[in-house]
Amino acid sequence: MVSSLSEWFWNERLWFPEGLGWADLEDKDGRVYAKASDLWVVLPIALAFLVIRQIFERLVATPLAAVMGVKEKVRLIVSHNPTLESFYCNTTKNPSQSSIDSLCKQTGCSERQVQRWFRRRRNQDRPSLLKKFKEASWRFTFYLLAFIAGLAALIDKPWLYDFKEMWQGFPILTLLPSQYWYYMIELGFYVSLIFSVASDVKRKDFKEQMVHHMATIFLISFSWCVNYIRAGTLIMLLHDSSDYLLESAKIFIYAGWRNTSNYVFFLFAAVFIFTRLYIFPFYIIYSTYIYPMTMYSPFFGYYFLNFLMMVLQCLHIFWAILILRMAVRFLSSDVCTQHYTHTHPDNTTHTHPDNTTHTP
């Protein structure tokens, strides 16, 4: 049964246009092509990233946090209370009023004491500012280096400037060393994020982030196996072009540099919207949806690639809405602050940027 399923999955009619198949991607005459077996190298690369990350956070991010003035708030430790701890761990971290009343009867504590205990207990579980700073520093470093490396690998390639070139000669496209390492390192990094998800800071868009990571891993792997490598390198470069700006905005806000963080965040928002709501749908998806049909009849791999592209685009729209909401909130906050400063100059408190703790 397994062999039959494997034979069906790797059927040439699924992944290639009519008249082409796996035999066309066999290495010959000094020309090398991408193979599914190459992806096994991603696992040791992902593990290497986990080790490098630990070294980076200890030797680079932690000293950098001290230099930038990252300050931790003192967190009060709750008193040991088995009843409240059991309810917190097994039922909910945010008890309703009726639950609070019941817990008061069980513990002999007042309502205010129970509320205070849960508030402090939740604060204990929140990730520290230093942990957030180190995570953002690691991602910023990778995304920036990946963007520079991707740009260096593609700067002299014709398909960076003319998207029709992505499909010239498809699928018989020779694999270049720069494409191999760009793919393996990007894929290894995203796999390492899946491995480290249990210890990373859990954010409000955790589920969307997981869908994004899984879709990205699947898209990169799929494009590698069926030789959509030119399209894949463009998609990776496009994503890396804005990700490092977001992480740098987080770094500045964790350090208390609110104004700098806001400026960087607005730059990130502009780049994100331009690349993912304009370039990605109207150029990248257009080229993967329209151009192949001028050369080949539709096939399953063509539809599957564009389905994955649309999943990514839906996530882009979701995040763009969140980003715009944040931008509006920042602008409203700044306008209110300026208005209060002008109307109540004597009551204005001049706060040093290092003392702010807002997050983008």
PDB file of C-alpha atoms in Angstrom, residues 2-207:
ATOM      1  CA  VAL A   2       2.835   2.380   0.884  1.00  0.00           C
ATOM      2  CA  SER A   3       4.556   1.708  -2.438  1.00  0.00           C
ATOM      3  CA  SER A   4       1.296   2.293  -4.316  1.00  0.00           C
ATOM      4  CA  LEU A   5       0.741   5.571  -2.470  1.00  0.00           C
ATOM      5  CA  SER A   6       4.308   6.655  -3.185  1.00  0.00           C
ATOM      6  CA  GLU A   7       3.934   5.766  -6.857  1.00  0.00           C
ATOM      7  CA  TRP A   8       0.723   7.778  -7.065  1.00  0.00           C
ATOM      8  CA  PHE A   9       2.222  10.763  -5.226  1.00  0.00           C
ATOM      9  CA  TRP A  10       5.265  10.954  -7.488  1.00  0.00           C
ATOM     10  CA  ASN A  11       3.251  10.434 -10.662  1.00  0.00           C
ATOM     11  CA  GLU A  12       4.712  12.623 -13.412  1.00  0.00           C
ATOM     12  CA  ARG A  13       1.257  13.669 -14.613  1.00  0.00           C
ATOM     13  CA  LEU A  14       0.628  15.369 -11.275  1.00  0.00           C
ATOM     14  CA  TRP A  15       3.712  17.551 -11.116  1.00  0.00           C
ATOM     15  CA  PHE A  16       4.839  18.160 -14.686  1.00  0.00           C
ATOM     16  CA  PRO A  17       3.340  19.443 -17.939  1.00  0.00           C
ATOM     17  CA  GLU A  18       2.478  16.837 -20.540  1.00  0.00           C
ATOM     18  CA  GLY A  19       5.527  15.331 -22.211  1.00  0.00           C
ATOM     19  CA  LEU A  20       7.908  16.077 -19.328  1.00  0.00           C
ATOM     20  CA  GLY A  21       8.842  14.068 -16.242  1.00  0.00           C
ATOM     21  CA  TRP A  22      11.412  13.064 -13.667  1.00  0.00           C
ATOM     22  CA  ALA A  23      13.759  11.692 -16.327  1.00  0.00           C
ATOM     23  CA  ASP A  24      14.254  15.231 -17.590  1.00  0.00           C
ATOM     24  CA  LEU A  25      15.689  16.237 -14.198  1.00  0.00           C
ATOM     25  CA  GLU A  26      18.390  13.567 -14.003  1.00  0.00           C
ATOM     26  CA  ASP A  27      21.932  14.919 -13.704  1.00  0.00           C
ATOM     27  CA  LYS A  28      23.806  14.653 -16.976  1.00  0.00           C
ATOM     28  CA  ASP A  29      26.449  16.437 -19.017  1.00  0.00           C
ATOM     29  CA  GLY A  30      27.651  18.280 -15.931  1.00  0.00           C
ATOM     30  CA  ARG A  31      24.218  19.796 -15.297  1.00  0.00           C
ATOM     31  CA  VAL A  32      22.763  19.334 -11.809  1.00  0.00           C
ATOM     32  CA  TYR A  33      19.070  19.479 -10.908  1.00  0.00           C
ATOM     33  CA  ALA A  34      17.160  19.721  -7.634  1.00  0.00           C
ATOM     34  CA  LYS A  35      16.076  16.421  -6.058  1.00  0.00           C
ATOM     35  CA  ALA A  36      13.727  15.603  -3.192  1.00  0.00           C
ATOM     36  CA  SER A  37      16.530  13.652  -1.478  1.00  0.00           C
ATOM     37  CA  ASP A  38      18.494  16.907  -1.122  1.00  0.00           C
ATOM     38  CA  LEU A  39      16.014  18.085   1.511  1.00  0.00           C
ATOM     39  CA  TRP A  40      17.362  15.693   4.160  1.00  0.00           C
ATOM     40  CA  VAL A  41      20.236  18.131   4.716  1.00  0.00           C
ATOM     41  CA  VAL A  42      17.666  20.589   6.105  1.00  0.00           C
ATOM     42  CA  LEU A  43      17.388  18.677   9.413  1.00  0.00           C
ATOM     43  CA  PRO A  44      21.061  19.049  10.461  1.00  0.00           C
ATOM     44  CA  ILE A  45      20.944  22.677   9.278  1.00  0.00           C
ATOM     45  CA  ALA A  46      17.877  23.302  11.481  1.00  0.00           C
ATOM     46  CA  LEU A  47      19.620  21.702  14.469  1.00  0.00           C
ATOM     47  CA  ALA A  48      22.709  23.813  13.749  1.00  0.00           C
ATOM     48  CA  PHE A  49      20.524  26.924  13.788  1.00  0.00           C
ATOM     49  CA  LEU A  50      19.205  25.971  17.239  1.00  0.00           C
ATOM     50  CA  VAL A  51      22.765  25.677  18.562  1.00  0.00           C
ATOM     51  CA  ILE A  52      23.911  28.887  16.854  1.00  0.00           C
ATOM     52  CA  ARG A  53      20.895  30.690  18.260  1.00  0.00           C
ATOM     53  CA  GLN A  54      21.786  29.727  21.826  1.00  0.00           C
ATOM     54  CA  ILE A  55      25.352  30.945  21.312  1.00  0.00           C
ATOM     55  CA  PHE A  56      24.148  34.155  19.650  1.00  0.00           C
ATOM     56  CA  GLU A  57      21.651  34.976  22.387  1.00  0.00           C
ATOM     57  CA  ARG A  58      24.242  34.430  25.110  1.00  0.00           C
ATOM     58  CA  LEU A  59      27.286  36.096  23.533  1.00  0.00           C
ATOM     59  CA  VAL A  60      25.698  38.778  21.342  1.00  0.00           C
ATOM     60  CA  ALA A  61      22.068  39.523  22.234  1.00  0.00           C
ATOM     61  CA  THR A  62      22.479  39.618  26.012  1.00  0.00           C
ATOM     62  CA  PRO A  63      25.417  42.094  25.993  1.00  0.00           C
ATOM     63  CA  LEU A  64      23.595  44.138  23.341  1.00  0.00           C
ATOM     64  CA  ALA A  65      20.536  44.310  25.590  1.00  0.00           C
ATOM     65  CA  ALA A  66      22.681  45.709  28.397  1.00  0.00           C
ATOM     66  CA  VAL A  67      24.217  48.307  26.064  1.00  0.00           C
ATOM     67  CA  MET A  68      20.794  49.405  24.793  1.00  0.00           C
ATOM     68  CA  GLY A  69      19.410  49.688  28.299  1.00  0.00           C
ATOM     69  CA  VAL A  70      16.877  46.863  28.331  1.00  0.00           C
ATOM     70  CA  LYS A  71      15.434  46.925  31.841  1.00  0.00           C
ATOM     71  CA  GLU A  72      13.376  44.242  33.520  1.00  0.00           C
ATOM     72  CA  LYS A  73      10.430  45.078  35.743  1.00  0.00           C
ATOM     73  CA  VAL A  74      10.480  43.575  39.210  1.00  0.00           C
ATOM     74  CA  ARG A  75       7.836  40.847  39.356  1.00  0.00           C
ATOM     75  CA  LEU A  76       6.269  39.917  42.653  1.00  0.00           C
ATOM     76  CA  ILE A  77       6.207  36.191  43.426  1.00  0.00           C
ATOM     77  CA  VAL A  78       2.824  34.863  44.492  1.00  0.00           C
ATOM     78  CA  SER A  79       2.437  33.007  47.748  1.00  0.00           C
ATOM     79  CA  HIS A  80       2.066  29.259  47.464  1.00  0.00           C
ATOM     80  CA  ASN A  81      -1.610  28.304  47.368  1.00  0.00           C
ATOM     81  CA  PRO A  82      -2.365  24.748  46.122  1.00  0.00           C
ATOM     82  CA  THR A  83      -6.054  25.446  45.480  1.00  0.00           C
ATOM     83  CA  LEU A  84      -5.466  28.571  43.387  1.00  0.00           C
ATOM     84  CA  GLU A  85      -2.485  26.998  41.612  1.00  0.00           C
ATOM     85  CA  SER A  86      -4.532  23.947  40.658  1.00  0.00           C
ATOM     86  CA  PHE A  87      -7.348  26.132  39.325  1.00  0.00           C
ATOM     87  CA  TYR A  88      -4.828  28.289  37.416  1.00  0.00           C
ATOM     88  CA  CYS A  89      -3.099  25.328  35.765  1.00  0.00           C
ATOM     89  CA  ASN A  90      -6.058  23.057  35.110  1.00  0.00           C
ATOM     90  CA  THR A  91      -9.076  25.345  34.588  1.00  0.00           C
ATOM     91  CA  THR A  92      -8.319  28.894  33.487  1.00  0.00           C
ATOM     92  CA  LYS A  93      -5.879  31.723  34.078  1.00  0.00           C
ATOM     93  CA  ASN A  94      -8.705  34.269  34.039  1.00  0.00           C
ATOM     94  CA  PRO A  95     -11.426  33.134  36.455  1.00  0.00           C
ATOM     95  CA  SER A  96     -14.949  34.493  36.167  1.00  0.00           C
ATOM     96  CA  GLN A  97     -16.652  36.313  39.038  1.00  0.00           C
ATOM     97  CA  SER A  98     -18.527  33.183  40.076  1.00  0.00           C
ATOM     98  CA  SER A  99     -15.262  31.198  40.089  1.00  0.00           C
ATOM     99  CA  ILE A 100     -13.604  33.896  42.211  1.00  0.00           C
ATOM    100  CA  ASP A 101     -16.469  33.705  44.726  1.00  0.00           C
ATOM    101  CA  SER A 102     -16.093  29.911  44.897  1.00  0.00           C
ATOM    102  CA  LEU A 103     -12.312  30.165  45.335  1.00  0.00           C
ATOM    103  CA  CYS A 104     -12.786  32.692  48.131  1.00  0.00           C
ATOM    104  CA  LYS A 105     -14.894  30.183  50.028  1.00  0.00           C
ATOM    105  CA  GLN A 106     -12.397  27.362  49.442  1.00  0.00           C
ATOM    106  CA  THR A 107      -9.305  29.333  50.466  1.00  0.00           C
ATOM    107  CA  GLY A 108     -10.680  31.777  53.009  1.00  0.00           C
ATOM    108  CA  CYS A 109      -9.154  34.669  51.034  1.00  0.00           C
ATOM    109  CA  SER A 110     -10.926  37.892  50.181  1.00  0.00           C
ATOM    110  CA  GLU A 111     -12.023  38.658  46.641  1.00  0.00           C
ATOM    111  CA  ARG A 112      -9.256  41.243  46.233  1.00  0.00           C
ATOM    112  CA  GLN A 113      -6.610  38.771  47.447  1.00  0.00           C
ATOM    113  CA  VAL A 114      -7.730  36.139  44.908  1.00  0.00           C
ATOM    114  CA  GLN A 115      -7.757  38.678  42.065  1.00  0.00           C
ATOM    115  CA  ARG A 116      -4.312  39.939  43.078  1.00  0.00           C
ATOM    116  CA  TRP A 117      -2.965  36.355  43.232  1.00  0.00           C
ATOM    117  CA  PHE A 118      -4.151  35.561  39.699  1.00  0.00           C
ATOM    118  CA  ARG A 119      -2.836  38.861  38.346  1.00  0.00           C
ATOM    119  CA  ARG A 120       0.630  38.264  39.811  1.00  0.00           C
ATOM    120  CA  ARG A 121       0.577  34.602  38.738  1.00  0.00           C
ATOM    121  CA  ARG A 122      -0.137  35.613  35.143  1.00  0.00           C
ATOM    122  CA  ASN A 123       2.699  38.125  35.300  1.00  0.00           C
ATOM    123  CA  GLN A 124       5.057  35.366  36.411  1.00  0.00           C
ATOM    124  CA  ASP A 125       4.261  33.374  33.259  1.00  0.00           C
ATOM    125  CA  ARG A 126       4.763  36.291  30.901  1.00  0.00           C
ATOM    126  CA  PRO A 127       8.072  36.133  29.009  1.00  0.00           C
ATOM    127  CA  SER A 128      10.677  38.547  30.269  1.00  0.00           C
ATOM    128  CA  LEU A 129      11.667  41.625  28.303  1.00  0.00           C
ATOM    129  CA  LEU A 130      15.181  40.214  27.883  1.00  0.00           C
ATOM    130  CA  LYS A 131      13.786  36.992  26.392  1.00  0.00           C
ATOM    131  CA  LYS A 132      11.741  38.990  23.869  1.00  0.00           C
ATOM    132  CA  PHE A 133      14.761  41.147  23.043  1.00  0.00           C
ATOM    133  CA  LYS A 134      17.015  38.137  22.432  1.00  0.00           C
ATOM    134  CA  GLU A 135      14.420  36.446  20.219  1.00  0.00           C
ATOM    135  CA  ALA A 136      13.888  39.597  18.156  1.00  0.00           C
ATOM    136  CA  SER A 137      17.660  40.124  17.847  1.00  0.00           C
ATOM    137  CA  TRP A 138      18.152  36.586  16.545  1.00  0.00           C
ATOM    138  CA  ARG A 139      15.392  36.883  13.942  1.00  0.00           C
ATOM    139  CA  PHE A 140      16.546  40.352  12.904  1.00  0.00           C
ATOM    140  CA  THR A 141      20.069  39.067  12.318  1.00  0.00           C
ATOM    141  CA  PHE A 142      18.915  36.106  10.252  1.00  0.00           C
ATOM    142  CA  TYR A 143      16.363  37.986   8.156  1.00  0.00           C
ATOM    143  CA  LEU A 144      18.806  40.795   7.396  1.00  0.00           C
ATOM    144  CA  LEU A 145      21.621  38.415   6.403  1.00  0.00           C
ATOM    145  CA  ALA A 146      19.185  36.257   4.416  1.00  0.00           C
ATOM    146  CA  PHE A 147      17.905  39.307   2.526  1.00  0.00           C
ATOM    147  CA  ILE A 148      21.447  40.445   1.707  1.00  0.00           C
ATOM    148  CA  ALA A 149      22.471  36.923   0.651  1.00  0.00           C
ATOM    149  CA  GLY A 150      19.314  36.463  -1.434  1.00  0.00           C
ATOM    150  CA  LEU A 151      19.835  39.805  -3.147  1.00  0.00           C
ATOM    151  CA  ALA A 152      23.455  38.894  -3.890  1.00  0.00           C
ATOM    152  CA  ALA A 153      22.345  35.545  -5.337  1.00  0.00           C
ATOM    153  CA  LEU A 154      19.668  37.086  -7.568  1.00  0.00           C
ATOM    154  CA  ILE A 155      21.080  40.479  -8.495  1.00  0.00           C
ATOM    155  CA  ASP A 156      22.493  39.203 -11.804  1.00  0.00           C
ATOM    156  CA  LYS A 157      19.606  36.857 -12.634  1.00  0.00           C
ATOM    157  CA  PRO A 158      17.221  37.913 -15.434  1.00  0.00           C
ATOM    158  CA  TRP A 159      14.100  36.636 -13.626  1.00  0.00           C
ATOM    159  CA  LEU A 160      14.600  39.234 -10.894  1.00  0.00           C
ATOM    160  CA  TYR A 161      13.784  41.924 -13.460  1.00  0.00           C
ATOM    161  CA  ASP A 162      11.539  40.036 -15.888  1.00  0.00           C
ATOM    162  CA  PHE A 163       9.235  37.527 -14.184  1.00  0.00           C
ATOM    163  CA  LYS A 164       8.538  35.752 -17.477  1.00  0.00           C
ATOM    164  CA  GLU A 165      12.091  34.433 -17.265  1.00  0.00           C
ATOM    165  CA  MET A 166      11.008  32.237 -14.340  1.00  0.00           C
ATOM    166  CA  TRP A 167       9.420  29.848 -16.816  1.00  0.00           C
ATOM    167  CA  GLN A 168      11.885  29.908 -19.675  1.00  0.00           C
ATOM    168  CA  GLY A 169      12.981  26.287 -20.127  1.00  0.00           C
ATOM    169  CA  PHE A 170      10.859  24.983 -17.240  1.00  0.00           C
ATOM    170  CA  PRO A 171      11.212  22.410 -15.754  1.00  0.00           C
ATOM    171  CA  ILE A 172      14.677  21.694 -17.152  1.00  0.00           C
ATOM    172  CA  LEU A 173      16.422  24.416 -15.138  1.00  0.00           C
ATOM    173  CA  THR A 174      19.983  23.826 -13.957  1.00  0.00           C
ATOM    174  CA  LEU A 175      20.532  24.195 -10.214  1.00  0.00           C
ATOM    175  CA  LEU A 176      23.078  26.847  -9.243  1.00  0.00           C
ATOM    176  CA  PRO A 177      25.158  26.563  -6.024  1.00  0.00           C
ATOM    177  CA  SER A 178      23.794  29.916  -4.797  1.00  0.00           C
ATOM    178  CA  GLN A 179      20.224  28.650  -5.255  1.00  0.00           C
ATOM    179  CA  TYR A 180      21.018  25.429  -3.399  1.00  0.00           C
ATOM    180  CA  TRP A 181      22.379  27.159  -0.300  1.00  0.00           C
ATOM    181  CA  TYR A 182      19.752  29.899  -0.353  1.00  0.00           C
ATOM    182  CA  TYR A 183      17.032  27.236  -0.312  1.00  0.00           C
ATOM    183  CA  MET A 184      18.623  24.972   2.281  1.00  0.00           C
ATOM    184  CA  ILE A 185      19.432  27.791   4.729  1.00  0.00           C
ATOM    185  CA  GLU A 186      15.979  29.401   4.451  1.00  0.00           C
ATOM    186  CA  LEU A 187      14.221  26.070   4.823  1.00  0.00           C
ATOM    187  CA  GLY A 188      16.489  25.062   7.707  1.00  0.00           C
ATOM    188  CA  PHE A 189      15.698  28.293   9.525  1.00  0.00           C
ATOM    189  CA  TYR A 190      11.919  27.852   9.246  1.00  0.00           C
ATOM    190  CA  VAL A 191      12.193  24.229  10.392  1.00  0.00           C
ATOM    191  CA  SER A 192      14.209  25.443  13.405  1.00  0.00           C
ATOM    192  CA  LEU A 193      11.350  27.840  14.236  1.00  0.00           C
ATOM    193  CA  ILE A 194       8.988  24.863  14.366  1.00  0.00           C
ATOM    194  CA  PHE A 195      11.412  23.062  16.701  1.00  0.00           C
ATOM    195  CA  SER A 196      11.721  26.073  19.011  1.00  0.00           C
ATOM    196  CA  VAL A 197       8.037  27.014  19.087  1.00  0.00           C
ATOM    197  CA  ALA A 198       7.565  25.542  22.564  1.00  0.00           C
ATOM    198  CA  SER A 199      10.183  27.858  24.074  1.00  0.00           C
ATOM    199  CA  ASP A 200       9.595  30.973  21.958  1.00  0.00           C
ATOM    200  CA  VAL A 201       7.400  33.864  23.028  1.00  0.00           C
ATOM    201  CA  LYS A 202       3.775  32.921  22.332  1.00  0.00           C
ATOM    202  CA  ARG A 203       2.028  35.843  20.634  1.00  0.00           C
ATOM    203  CA  LYS A 204      -1.606  36.637  19.863  1.00  0.00           C
ATOM    204  CA  ASP A 205      -1.208  35.530  16.236  1.00  0.00           C
ATOM    205  CA  PHE A 206       0.424  32.228  17.256  1.00  0.00           C
ATOM    206  CA  LYS A 207      -1.929  30.082  15.151  1.00  0.00           C
TER     207      LYS A 207
END
